[in-house]
Amino acid sequence: MGVFSSFRSIYALDTLDTRFTSSPRVPYQAVVDARNGHGIAPGTDAPVELDSRRKPIPPTRSLWGTAEFYLYYVVVTVSVAYMFWVAFDVSRPSDPNYYKYERWLAPGWIPGRRVDVSDAQYRTFRRNTPYIFALLLVHPVLRRVYERLRPAPTQSKATFSTSGRIGQPGGAAGDVKLQQRTSFDSVFALIFLAALHGFSVFKVVFILYLNFSLATKLPKQYIVPATWIFAVGTLFANEIFNGYPYAKLQSFWMPWTSPTILQGGVVQLSWGSWLDGYSGIMPRWAILFNLTVLRLVSFNIDYYWSLDQGAGSPLEKKQLDPANLSENDRVRTPAPARDYNFQNYLAYTIYAPLYLVGPIITFNDYISQCKYRSPTIESSRTLKYGIRLFLTFLCMEFILHFDYCVAISKANPVWSDYSAKQLSIMSLFNLHIVWLKLLLPWRLFRFWALLDGMDPPENMIRCVSDSFSTVRFWRAWHRSFNKWIVRYLYIPLGGSGVSGRFGLVRTIVNYLVVFTFVALWHDISLNLLVWGWLIVLFMLPEIIGTKLFPRSKWENNLKAWRMICAAGSVANVMMMMSANLVGFAVGVDGLKNIIYGIFSDWGGIAFLLTACGVLFTAIQIMFELAQIAPLAPILHRASSHTHEIAAISFASVVRPGPRLSAVAGEGGELVLGHHGVGVKGAEFEVREWDVEGGELGGEGGCEGF
């Protein structure tokens, strides 16, 4: 394999996450077997996109080699280079405002450059990266040592899986492996928590115990409402009481033991203050606990749904091989009743690699992967994922060494000192840095989980520069959280598949509930609450626009329809930038000042119109990228409760090819031949109702870093 091929494989979708290149309904072992010459690869789901009338959108002619697109290439190339220059220019020591933010800069490792360390989250991550990498290597080694000291008993006879293969671990072997893994995970997690939070580990475990008791001791009909009340109440209580300092708990419950002043003015510290003095590496445990709250909900509701299964194993009823489950089956199939115990619960909720930042994995999926190692865990793929992570880190470091946009915004600048051009480009770079600072820890801790034999979902699947749809943007940002929201909140609320007179109103209300929860989950602050509501507000133009300008009405003039979509997408990008600047960068007041700076003179308005023109050309390229690089497993999927089926003419949409999985429609026959694929006698049927496969928004797109 040449250098170019090796580099290309690092940036392949399969390296990022196998969920993007294989169907979530097909066990990945079939792909591995086909690669080794023992079968035919099932391929991804047929990449069929439907219009507003549930009709197929036929493939369009490629525009890459047209004169129109050559013009776009020139505009985008020059514009991107110019944006980097503007950001670099305002970051030079010769800039008049340099002295205002110089204190936010630290010596850098690139000769002659300082590095922007003004963002507290990234500064903490950057400072602790060497220790995290050390832990990342030590933790899997400790597990191997533990497994050698406490080996799982081997079966004396070869066992047969339901798929008929010899050597697959049986149910008993899976249970033994689960016990082995969770016993290590639970003990290591407690040690890990004690190191992170000191004596606050007792507060965390107490909250975990309360939640476990709700799920396992309440009558079934009260589990779900009690779970949500407890989850939201915990978020508010952690914020209001600032993590429950022991000193305050002592003064409230045992005021007679409060600190006393001895002779000479010496203060005798109480035991509460003494415990607070040993608060670990990360004293503010309550901030990090928000992610754990999601796992608490996952355990409780997965347990609640398992109560509906009745007698018998769901795997036996469906004739599924527990050692060879698909992604959807791992998530949807309840664990046996005996697996909903406190040790497994503790191991799951504070599983060390995913405790701090995720990605989020459901309880059912965690238990399944503990029993049977996922075939997606391969050394070569994990190595390439690690290299990709390192290159992303270098990208972030390069930007922070040459563009100090975050430091400028942190230094309470006088925004009128900057031109509209500088304000706009600094805002854009600010958002890119927010995206990168979230991407890096998510990938680092997922890399740790992969090294440990656990495969959680990839969180970032679309580059922030390749986002033209508000709805699609949010399904690609923090994807594991999106999948959690869909499974436990959005679908139970009714999703977007509500029909009838008030269907659109119900959909908007559902979005409001979802994004209000998302905002409160991130942080109980006005900026984020405004951010959540702005997101819903800014989704409305796209939702309404898709109904007013359906593709079906423009079949005779698709170019005009593409131009209308691009113009609407420019507005989408502007609105997304505004909302995210409020939520994650400059706040409401900062956005007001930026907008005022842009509209304060005709030069600013002229620049804004020029920027919209550049965005228009860039969005045309995004449209074409979406045509050639679909993320097949995360296409439009309808809600499970609606069981929507799109009946489409197969021959008019699906191109012949060897990698295709499909189901023939009723009365039809799916024909697989050497020269392609076709349907005989009926229309083709695309099934799109998997809850676990569904996500808020539309299809995915290319991921850039």
XYZ file of C-alpha atoms in Angstrom:
705
model
C 0.000 0.000 0.000
C 1.427 3.358 -1.067
C 1.708 6.482 1.030
C -1.328 8.076 -0.604
C -3.441 4.937 -0.153
C -2.403 4.669 3.490
C -3.280 8.310 4.124
C -6.581 7.873 2.325
C -7.440 4.837 4.464
C -6.876 6.927 7.606
C -9.605 9.300 6.419
C -11.981 6.579 5.233
C -15.445 6.469 6.779
C -14.811 2.880 7.819
C -11.876 4.068 9.942
C -14.023 6.684 11.620
C -16.852 4.289 12.492
C -17.980 1.068 10.852
C -21.568 2.168 11.458
C -21.149 4.492 8.448
C -20.235 1.737 6.001
C -22.418 -1.177 7.079
C -26.096 -1.588 7.761
C -27.135 -1.262 11.421
C -29.484 -4.186 10.798
C -26.781 -6.630 9.666
C -24.165 -8.188 12.000
C -20.724 -6.810 11.178
C -19.242 -10.311 11.403
C -20.639 -10.908 7.900
C -18.413 -8.093 6.602
C -15.385 -9.605 8.341
C -16.186 -13.061 6.949
C -16.523 -11.671 3.420
C -13.197 -9.875 3.734
C -11.596 -13.184 4.702
C -13.198 -14.984 1.757
C -15.955 -16.753 3.693
C -19.072 -15.172 2.278
C -20.560 -12.182 0.503
C -20.461 -8.765 2.131
C -24.006 -7.593 2.909
C -23.181 -3.992 2.089
C -24.882 -0.888 3.357
C -28.549 -0.077 3.182
C -29.574 1.138 -0.232
C -28.839 4.884 -0.280
C -32.289 6.026 -1.334
C -33.394 9.572 -0.565
C -37.081 10.412 -0.634
C -38.843 13.662 -1.381
C -41.687 15.209 0.615
C -44.198 12.858 -1.057
C -42.154 9.771 -0.081
C -41.103 9.309 -3.701
C -37.539 8.460 -4.713
C -35.156 11.205 -5.745
C -33.364 9.927 -8.843
C -29.599 10.416 -9.121
C -28.571 13.646 -10.822
C -25.760 14.352 -13.250
C -22.407 15.142 -11.670
C -21.488 18.832 -11.800
C -17.829 18.589 -10.778
C -16.433 19.167 -14.275
C -18.774 21.964 -15.350
C -17.733 25.571 -15.971
C -20.097 26.641 -13.180
C -18.217 24.560 -10.632
C -14.779 25.660 -11.837
C -15.887 29.172 -10.930
C -16.960 27.921 -7.511
C -13.550 26.279 -6.972
C -11.766 29.571 -7.581
C -14.103 31.559 -5.314
C -13.905 29.070 -2.433
C -10.114 28.591 -2.667
C -9.379 32.321 -2.662
C -11.937 32.997 0.078
C -10.630 30.325 2.468
C -7.045 31.530 2.052
C -8.178 35.117 2.622
C -10.085 34.165 5.791
C -6.971 32.586 7.273
C -5.023 35.728 6.428
C -7.570 38.029 8.112
C -7.581 35.900 11.281
C -3.775 35.829 11.285
C -3.561 39.584 10.685
C -5.613 40.495 13.779
C -3.496 38.041 15.815
C -0.110 39.647 15.107
C 1.825 41.475 17.851
C 1.692 44.590 15.679
C -2.097 44.751 16.016
C -3.140 47.746 18.211
C -5.309 45.522 20.437
C -2.662 42.835 20.991
C -1.844 44.026 24.514
C -5.463 43.486 25.624
C -5.403 39.718 25.119
C -1.682 38.992 25.445
C -2.248 37.580 28.927
C -4.269 34.741 27.372
C -1.290 33.570 25.330
C 1.352 31.080 26.457
C 4.706 30.033 24.977
C 4.076 27.709 22.045
C 5.994 24.766 20.634
C 6.016 26.233 17.087
C 9.135 28.458 16.833
C 8.347 32.142 17.053
C 4.682 31.666 17.909
C 2.640 31.789 21.097
C -0.443 29.651 21.648
C -3.967 30.750 22.562
C -4.879 29.080 25.882
C -7.831 31.320 26.730
C -10.446 28.564 26.503
C -10.577 26.920 29.931
C -11.927 23.591 28.664
C -9.273 23.123 26.013
C -6.555 24.457 28.321
C -7.451 21.775 30.886
C -7.589 19.101 28.202
C -4.271 20.212 26.703
C -2.530 20.284 30.087
C -3.783 16.830 31.066
C -3.353 15.120 27.689
C -0.063 13.362 28.647
C -1.669 11.935 31.796
C -4.762 10.844 29.856
C -2.592 9.047 27.309
C -0.712 7.324 30.123
C -4.001 6.192 31.663
C -5.236 5.177 28.235
C -2.313 2.752 27.952
C -2.266 1.563 31.570
C -5.985 0.770 31.867
C -6.125 -1.940 29.154
C -2.904 -3.444 30.541
C -4.426 -3.621 34.025
C -7.460 -5.357 32.561
C -5.245 -7.961 30.883
C -3.423 -8.550 34.170
C -6.748 -8.875 36.010
C -8.053 -11.356 33.442
C -4.897 -13.457 33.796
C -5.162 -13.457 37.570
C -8.875 -14.232 37.377
C -9.351 -16.157 34.126
C -12.813 -17.013 32.890
C -13.457 -20.775 32.952
C -13.282 -22.321 29.494
C -15.889 -24.682 28.145
C -14.834 -28.287 27.827
C -16.791 -28.751 24.619
C -17.090 -26.653 21.522
C -20.355 -24.778 21.498
C -22.569 -23.981 18.568
C -24.114 -20.600 17.967
C -27.547 -20.277 16.417
C -25.817 -19.359 13.169
C -24.259 -22.791 13.111
C -20.604 -21.797 13.525
C -18.427 -23.789 15.872
C -16.551 -21.979 18.584
C -18.896 -19.125 19.282
C -19.233 -18.531 23.010
C -22.475 -19.862 24.424
C -24.758 -18.034 26.805
C -22.932 -19.320 29.877
C -19.553 -18.237 28.510
C -20.984 -14.803 27.743
C -22.265 -14.491 31.300
C -18.845 -15.430 32.665
C -17.184 -12.848 30.425
C -19.708 -10.238 31.568
C -18.969 -10.995 35.213
C -15.237 -10.782 34.545
C -15.444 -7.431 32.745
C -17.956 -5.698 35.003
C -16.193 -6.787 38.182
C -13.046 -5.085 36.894
C -14.938 -2.073 35.531
C -16.813 -1.439 38.777
C -13.706 -1.656 40.984
C -11.553 0.399 38.620
C -14.349 2.958 38.261
C -14.513 3.529 42.018
C -10.732 4.005 42.169
C -10.932 6.289 39.132
C -13.727 8.324 40.737
C -11.814 8.648 44.004
C -8.791 9.980 42.110
C -10.926 12.412 40.115
C -13.267 13.678 42.834
C -11.752 12.687 46.170
C -14.336 12.175 48.899
C -17.069 13.358 46.533
C -17.085 9.778 45.269
C -19.551 9.037 48.079
C -21.958 11.678 46.735
C -21.784 10.173 43.250
C -22.383 6.623 44.478
C -25.279 7.791 46.672
C -27.023 9.398 43.678
C -26.409 6.255 41.644
C -27.954 4.123 44.391
C -31.049 6.345 44.605
C -31.603 6.061 40.858
C -31.075 2.277 40.905
C -33.639 1.984 43.685
C -36.192 3.954 41.670
C -35.907 1.546 38.753
C -35.861 -1.707 40.683
C -38.219 -1.001 43.597
C -41.007 1.187 42.218
C -44.073 -0.332 40.532
C -43.640 -0.502 36.782
C -46.087 2.308 35.942
C -44.082 4.802 38.019
C -40.584 4.004 36.715
C -40.516 6.299 33.659
C -42.022 9.455 35.250
C -39.931 8.954 38.400
C -36.806 8.529 36.261
C -37.326 11.792 34.381
C -38.243 13.728 37.518
C -35.153 12.389 39.272
C -32.886 13.103 36.273
C -34.014 16.704 35.739
C -34.182 17.289 39.497
C -30.600 16.061 39.866
C -29.409 18.491 37.174
C -31.042 21.417 38.989
C -30.020 20.287 42.480
C -26.377 19.825 41.472
C -26.364 23.345 40.056
C -28.278 25.044 42.884
C -26.346 23.404 45.719
C -22.993 23.618 43.923
C -22.146 19.941 44.294
C -23.239 19.677 47.965
C -20.032 20.679 49.827
C -19.578 18.592 52.960
C -19.127 21.738 55.051
C -22.596 22.964 54.088
C -24.113 19.528 54.603
C -22.572 19.456 58.065
C -23.818 22.917 58.992
C -27.334 22.020 57.823
C -27.686 18.544 59.322
C -25.323 18.825 62.297
C -24.948 22.519 63.180
C -23.581 21.662 66.630
C -20.415 20.320 64.950
C -19.670 23.520 63.005
C -16.155 25.054 63.077
C -15.228 26.685 66.378
C -12.782 29.455 67.173
C -10.222 28.505 69.802
C -8.085 30.768 71.965
C -5.726 32.915 69.955
C -8.131 33.104 67.020
C -7.267 29.631 65.730
C -10.155 28.087 63.788
C -10.793 24.423 64.417
C -11.868 22.983 61.077
C -14.868 20.702 60.983
C -14.850 17.261 59.432
C -16.922 18.657 56.539
C -14.273 21.197 55.620
C -11.607 18.525 55.985
C -13.429 16.244 53.519
C -13.878 19.144 51.098
C -10.119 19.684 51.231
C -9.581 16.313 49.542
C -11.634 16.849 46.418
C -9.427 15.086 43.875
C -8.039 16.153 40.517
C -11.393 17.541 39.360
C -13.239 18.981 42.373
C -16.258 20.164 40.351
C -17.742 16.706 39.953
C -21.278 18.032 39.483
C -20.399 19.576 36.104
C -19.119 16.241 34.815
C -22.108 14.391 36.251
C -24.482 15.628 33.537
C -23.282 12.876 31.212
C -23.796 10.268 33.920
C -27.420 11.413 34.241
C -27.974 10.235 30.661
C -26.669 6.802 31.579
C -28.973 6.708 34.611
C -31.947 7.311 32.324
C -30.687 4.691 29.870
C -30.447 2.010 32.553
C -33.860 2.767 34.036
C -35.768 2.884 30.757
C -33.963 -0.108 29.256
C -34.922 -1.969 32.429
C -38.505 -0.707 32.150
C -38.765 -1.912 28.541
C -37.287 -5.285 29.522
C -40.282 -5.839 31.823
C -42.536 -6.035 28.752
C -40.728 -9.056 27.318
C -42.503 -11.644 29.434
C -41.148 -15.152 29.822
C -38.389 -16.471 27.596
C -35.330 -14.896 26.063
C -35.907 -12.257 23.341
C -32.866 -13.655 21.515
C -34.378 -17.138 21.429
C -37.721 -15.796 20.254
C -36.039 -13.978 17.364
C -33.590 -16.827 16.676
C -30.631 -14.452 17.084
C -27.048 -15.392 17.831
C -26.066 -13.387 20.955
C -22.426 -13.453 19.840
C -23.239 -12.038 16.406
C -25.795 -9.275 16.822
C -26.297 -6.275 14.597
C -25.929 -2.743 15.934
C -29.696 -2.348 16.215
C -30.167 -5.695 17.954
C -27.486 -4.880 20.533
C -29.289 -1.665 21.418
C -32.882 -2.846 21.201
C -32.708 -6.348 22.667
C -33.160 -6.258 26.468
C -30.565 -7.943 28.630
C -31.700 -10.899 30.760
C -33.362 -9.865 34.023
C -30.383 -11.084 36.070
C -28.083 -8.612 34.261
C -29.927 -5.581 35.661
C -27.964 -5.801 38.911
C -26.066 -3.159 40.857
C -22.581 -4.328 39.848
C -23.378 -4.111 36.132
C -25.180 -0.810 36.715
C -22.186 0.651 38.559
C -19.742 -0.608 35.921
C -21.861 0.929 33.153
C -22.650 4.315 34.677
C -19.039 5.101 35.613
C -17.200 3.085 32.946
C -13.845 4.881 33.044
C -13.103 5.460 29.311
C -16.518 7.048 28.707
C -17.207 8.617 32.114
C -15.856 12.121 31.539
C -17.097 13.093 28.074
C -18.603 9.998 26.440
C -19.544 9.026 23.769
C -22.804 7.744 25.203
C -23.633 4.068 24.921
C -26.885 2.454 26.057
C -26.996 -0.060 28.891
C -28.172 -2.865 26.598
C -25.324 -2.214 24.166
C -22.760 -2.092 26.976
C -23.915 -5.439 28.399
C -23.899 -7.062 24.958
C -20.369 -5.857 24.179
C -19.153 -6.977 27.602
C -20.374 -10.488 26.865
C -19.225 -10.696 23.274
C -16.459 -8.529 21.872
C -17.696 -6.620 18.839
C -16.090 -7.754 15.545
C -15.679 -4.068 14.675
C -12.787 -3.920 17.167
C -9.765 -4.505 14.932
C -6.188 -3.489 15.701
C -5.526 -1.981 12.262
C -8.642 0.190 12.379
C -7.956 1.305 15.946
C -4.390 2.265 14.993
C -5.594 4.341 12.036
C -8.204 5.963 14.267
C -5.430 6.926 16.693
C -3.355 8.441 13.871
C -6.378 10.411 12.718
C -6.883 11.663 16.268
C -3.260 12.825 16.411
C -3.584 14.693 13.085
C -6.723 16.422 14.378
C -4.800 17.493 17.476
C -2.058 18.969 15.258
C -4.715 20.846 13.280
C -6.109 22.402 16.462
C -2.642 23.323 17.690
C -1.737 24.917 14.364
C -4.852 27.104 14.423
C -4.302 28.197 18.038
C -0.664 29.088 17.316
C -1.546 31.404 14.425
C -5.098 32.658 15.083
C -5.942 34.158 18.478
C -9.660 34.705 17.868
C -10.772 33.062 21.128
C -8.333 35.137 23.195
C -9.618 38.300 21.522
C -13.228 37.456 22.428
C -12.231 36.563 26.025
C -10.527 39.912 26.596
C -13.785 41.940 26.565
C -12.846 43.717 23.336
C -14.291 46.940 22.039
C -15.994 45.407 19.024
C -16.116 48.742 17.219
C -12.313 48.545 16.941
C -12.768 45.771 14.376
C -14.207 45.972 10.883
C -17.238 43.968 9.788
C -14.912 41.684 7.850
C -12.766 40.986 10.912
C -15.787 40.472 13.190
C -17.398 37.978 10.827
C -14.272 35.934 10.182
C -13.262 35.879 13.865
C -16.766 34.627 14.697
C -16.416 31.839 12.143
C -13.015 30.802 13.505
C -14.427 30.897 17.023
C -17.038 28.330 16.045
C -14.460 26.120 14.330
C -12.372 26.106 17.493
C -15.458 25.212 19.564
C -16.058 22.305 17.177
C -12.443 21.123 17.403
C -12.228 21.436 21.185
C -15.251 19.138 21.488
C -14.089 16.781 18.762
C -10.704 16.084 20.360
C -11.792 14.807 23.803
C -14.689 12.882 22.301
C -12.310 11.059 19.970
C -9.599 10.613 22.566
C -11.913 8.896 25.035
C -13.551 6.856 22.284
C -10.030 5.765 21.292
C -9.502 4.667 24.893
C -12.724 2.643 24.763
C -11.675 1.025 21.466
C -8.360 -0.001 23.012
C -10.359 -1.515 25.875
C -12.569 -3.548 23.535
C -15.696 -1.359 23.637
C -17.047 0.300 20.468
C -19.236 3.352 21.217
C -20.669 5.538 18.418
C -18.575 8.288 16.844
C -19.809 11.677 18.043
C -18.802 13.991 15.177
C -19.732 12.838 11.689
C -19.860 16.108 9.766
C -17.265 18.848 9.505
C -18.618 22.128 10.807
C -17.630 23.694 7.453
C -19.840 21.216 5.597
C -23.189 22.044 7.196
C -25.887 23.659 5.088
C -28.944 22.244 6.857
C -29.969 23.226 10.369
C -31.846 19.964 10.892
C -29.021 17.787 9.557
C -26.386 19.706 11.479
C -27.834 18.670 14.834
C -27.947 14.989 14.031
C -24.247 15.117 13.114
C -23.126 17.129 16.175
C -22.719 14.998 19.320
C -24.287 12.071 17.492
C -24.340 9.656 20.430
C -26.333 12.241 22.416
C -28.613 12.661 19.416
C -29.248 8.905 19.304
C -29.903 8.934 23.066
C -32.381 11.816 22.671
C -34.198 10.012 19.869
C -34.442 6.697 21.748
C -35.456 7.961 25.164
C -37.190 11.314 24.542
C -37.990 12.261 20.940
C -39.655 9.004 19.825
C -41.669 8.595 23.081
C -42.939 12.160 22.572
C -44.178 11.253 19.101
C -41.250 12.352 16.925
C -41.936 14.224 13.702
C -44.203 11.588 12.190
C -47.364 13.009 13.758
C -50.096 13.191 11.132
C -53.313 15.129 11.126
C -54.309 18.742 11.263
C -51.947 19.729 14.026
C -49.051 17.481 13.011
C -46.657 20.361 12.295
C -47.556 22.090 15.567
C -46.959 18.852 17.481
C -43.597 18.430 15.759
C -42.546 21.968 16.722
C -43.640 21.388 20.325
C -41.593 18.174 20.400
C -38.559 20.057 19.113
C -39.076 22.719 21.800
C -39.212 20.108 24.558
C -36.146 18.317 23.201
C -33.957 21.390 22.782
C -35.064 22.869 26.109
C -33.874 19.666 27.763
C -30.669 19.737 25.693
C -29.970 23.329 26.757
C -30.652 22.637 30.446
C -28.571 19.475 30.258
C -25.583 21.405 28.924
C -25.811 24.056 31.615
C -28.573 25.842 33.475
C -27.868 29.300 32.080
C -29.768 31.934 30.127
C -27.351 31.857 27.186
C -27.863 28.141 26.605
C -31.614 28.349 27.135
C -31.772 31.111 24.513
C -29.518 28.955 22.322
C -31.918 26.001 22.575
C -34.941 28.100 21.664
C -33.066 29.805 18.824
C -32.251 26.390 17.374
C -35.955 25.511 17.224
C -36.814 28.951 15.812
C -34.130 28.635 13.151
C -35.343 25.150 12.176
C -38.737 26.515 11.193
C -37.656 28.235 7.930
C -36.086 24.993 6.698
C -39.087 22.872 7.704
C -41.518 25.326 6.087
C -39.277 25.808 3.038
C -39.167 22.092 2.276
C -42.967 22.086 2.181
C -43.253 25.250 0.062
C -40.568 24.234 -2.442
C -40.763 20.444 -2.865
C -38.506 18.954 -5.507
C -41.495 17.334 -7.210
C -42.702 20.748 -8.415
C -39.335 21.588 -9.974
C -38.574 18.431 -11.949
C -38.466 20.442 -15.181
C -36.097 23.057 -13.777
C -33.858 21.382 -11.210
C -31.147 24.019 -11.585
C -33.528 26.753 -10.420
C -34.607 24.519 -7.538
C -30.945 23.973 -6.597
C -30.374 27.733 -6.576
C -33.400 28.271 -4.319
C -32.129 25.583 -1.942
C -28.674 27.166 -1.886
C -30.130 30.593 -1.092
C -32.145 29.094 1.753
C -29.061 27.262 2.998
C -27.141 30.553 3.179
C -29.789 31.774 5.613
C -29.456 28.457 7.493
C -25.705 28.922 7.901
C -26.123 32.488 9.147
C -28.733 31.414 11.683
C -26.667 28.446 12.881
C -23.645 30.698 13.378
C -25.731 33.180 15.368
C -27.243 30.530 17.641
C -23.912 28.853 18.358
C -22.153 32.149 19.023
C -24.798 32.803 21.692
C -24.540 29.364 23.244
C -20.832 28.611 23.107
C -18.789 31.720 22.339
C -19.762 35.346 22.979
C -23.263 35.174 24.488
C -26.291 37.324 23.700
C -24.574 40.666 24.344
C -21.544 39.685 22.299
C -23.734 38.717 19.346
C -25.584 42.045 19.577
C -22.282 43.915 19.415
C -21.087 41.857 16.452
C -24.327 42.450 14.536
C -24.162 46.164 15.329
C -20.559 46.278 14.103
C -21.548 44.678 10.798
C -24.559 46.924 10.150
C -23.053 50.160 11.476
C -21.909 51.315 8.021
C -22.396 50.559 4.336
C -19.014 48.836 4.175
C -20.192 46.222 6.661
C -23.386 45.605 4.704
C -21.391 45.273 1.485
C -19.109 42.714 3.141
C -22.117 40.777 4.449
C -23.576 40.534 0.944
C -20.192 39.420 -0.407
C -19.911 36.796 2.341
C -23.379 35.502 1.455
C -22.246 35.155 -2.154
C -19.192 33.150 -1.079
C -21.363 30.943 1.129
C -23.695 30.410 -1.812
C -20.850 28.996 -3.916
C -19.536 26.880 -1.033
C -22.997 25.417 -0.439
C -23.204 24.360 -4.086
C -20.067 22.284 -3.460
C -21.600 20.902 -0.245
C -24.649 19.779 -2.231
C -22.443 17.887 -4.656
C -20.380 16.354 -1.858
C -23.580 15.030 -0.319
C -24.319 13.266 -3.622
C -21.031 11.357 -3.804
C -20.362 10.620 -0.125
C -23.593 9.592 1.594
C -23.438 8.014 5.012
C -25.677 5.135 4.058
C -26.504 3.722 7.497
C -27.720 7.082 8.752
C -30.078 8.091 5.990
C -33.581 9.335 6.610
C -35.246 6.868 8.973
C -38.775 7.142 10.211
C -39.983 6.534 13.719
C -40.690 3.003 14.907
C -44.161 3.826 16.105
C -45.315 4.934 12.641
C -43.837 1.919 10.811
C -43.588 4.021 7.686
C -42.739 2.154 4.503
C -41.604 3.893 1.353
C -42.713 1.951 -1.717
C -40.573 3.098 -4.613
C -39.603 1.988 -8.051
C -36.335 0.206 -7.468
C -34.970 0.351 -10.992
C -35.260 4.134 -11.231
C -33.194 4.803 -8.123
C -30.714 2.116 -7.213
C -27.649 1.725 -9.346
C -26.405 -1.820 -9.984
C -23.594 -2.892 -7.750
C -22.291 -5.735 -5.626
C -22.771 -4.034 -2.233
C -26.497 -3.807 -1.706
C -28.975 -5.028 0.862
C -32.650 -4.778 0.017
C -36.078 -6.313 0.539
C -38.457 -6.945 -2.330
C -41.905 -5.460 -2.044
C -45.025 -7.507 -1.526
C -45.611 -9.744 -4.498
C -42.233 -8.921 -5.946
C -39.018 -10.813 -6.402
C -35.586 -9.360 -5.742
C -33.240 -10.461 -8.508
C -29.479 -10.461 -7.945
C -27.462 -10.981 -11.117
C -23.936 -10.641 -12.390
C -24.821 -7.417 -14.157
C -26.712 -5.711 -11.402
C -29.809 -5.806 -9.275
C -33.440 -5.513 -10.209
C -36.960 -6.088 -8.995
C -39.331 -8.346 -10.819
C -43.077 -8.052 -10.563
C -43.555 -5.319 -7.967
C -42.249 -2.149 -6.491
C -39.300 -2.063 -4.132
C -39.773 -1.514 -0.416
C -37.439 0.495 1.803
C -38.025 -0.193 5.479
C -37.155 2.780 7.637
C -38.725 2.400 11.055
C -35.902 1.430 13.402
C -35.983 3.517 16.578
C -32.294 2.986 17.236
C -31.381 3.846 13.657
C -33.481 6.990 13.588
C -32.012 10.359 14.361
C -33.178 13.944 14.427
C -32.851 15.516 11.044
C -31.787 14.285 7.652
C -28.935 12.384 6.145
C -25.320 12.661 7.191
C -22.498 14.163 5.214
C -18.763 14.153 4.770
C -16.687 14.409 7.905
C -13.604 16.523 7.414
C -11.068 15.973 10.166
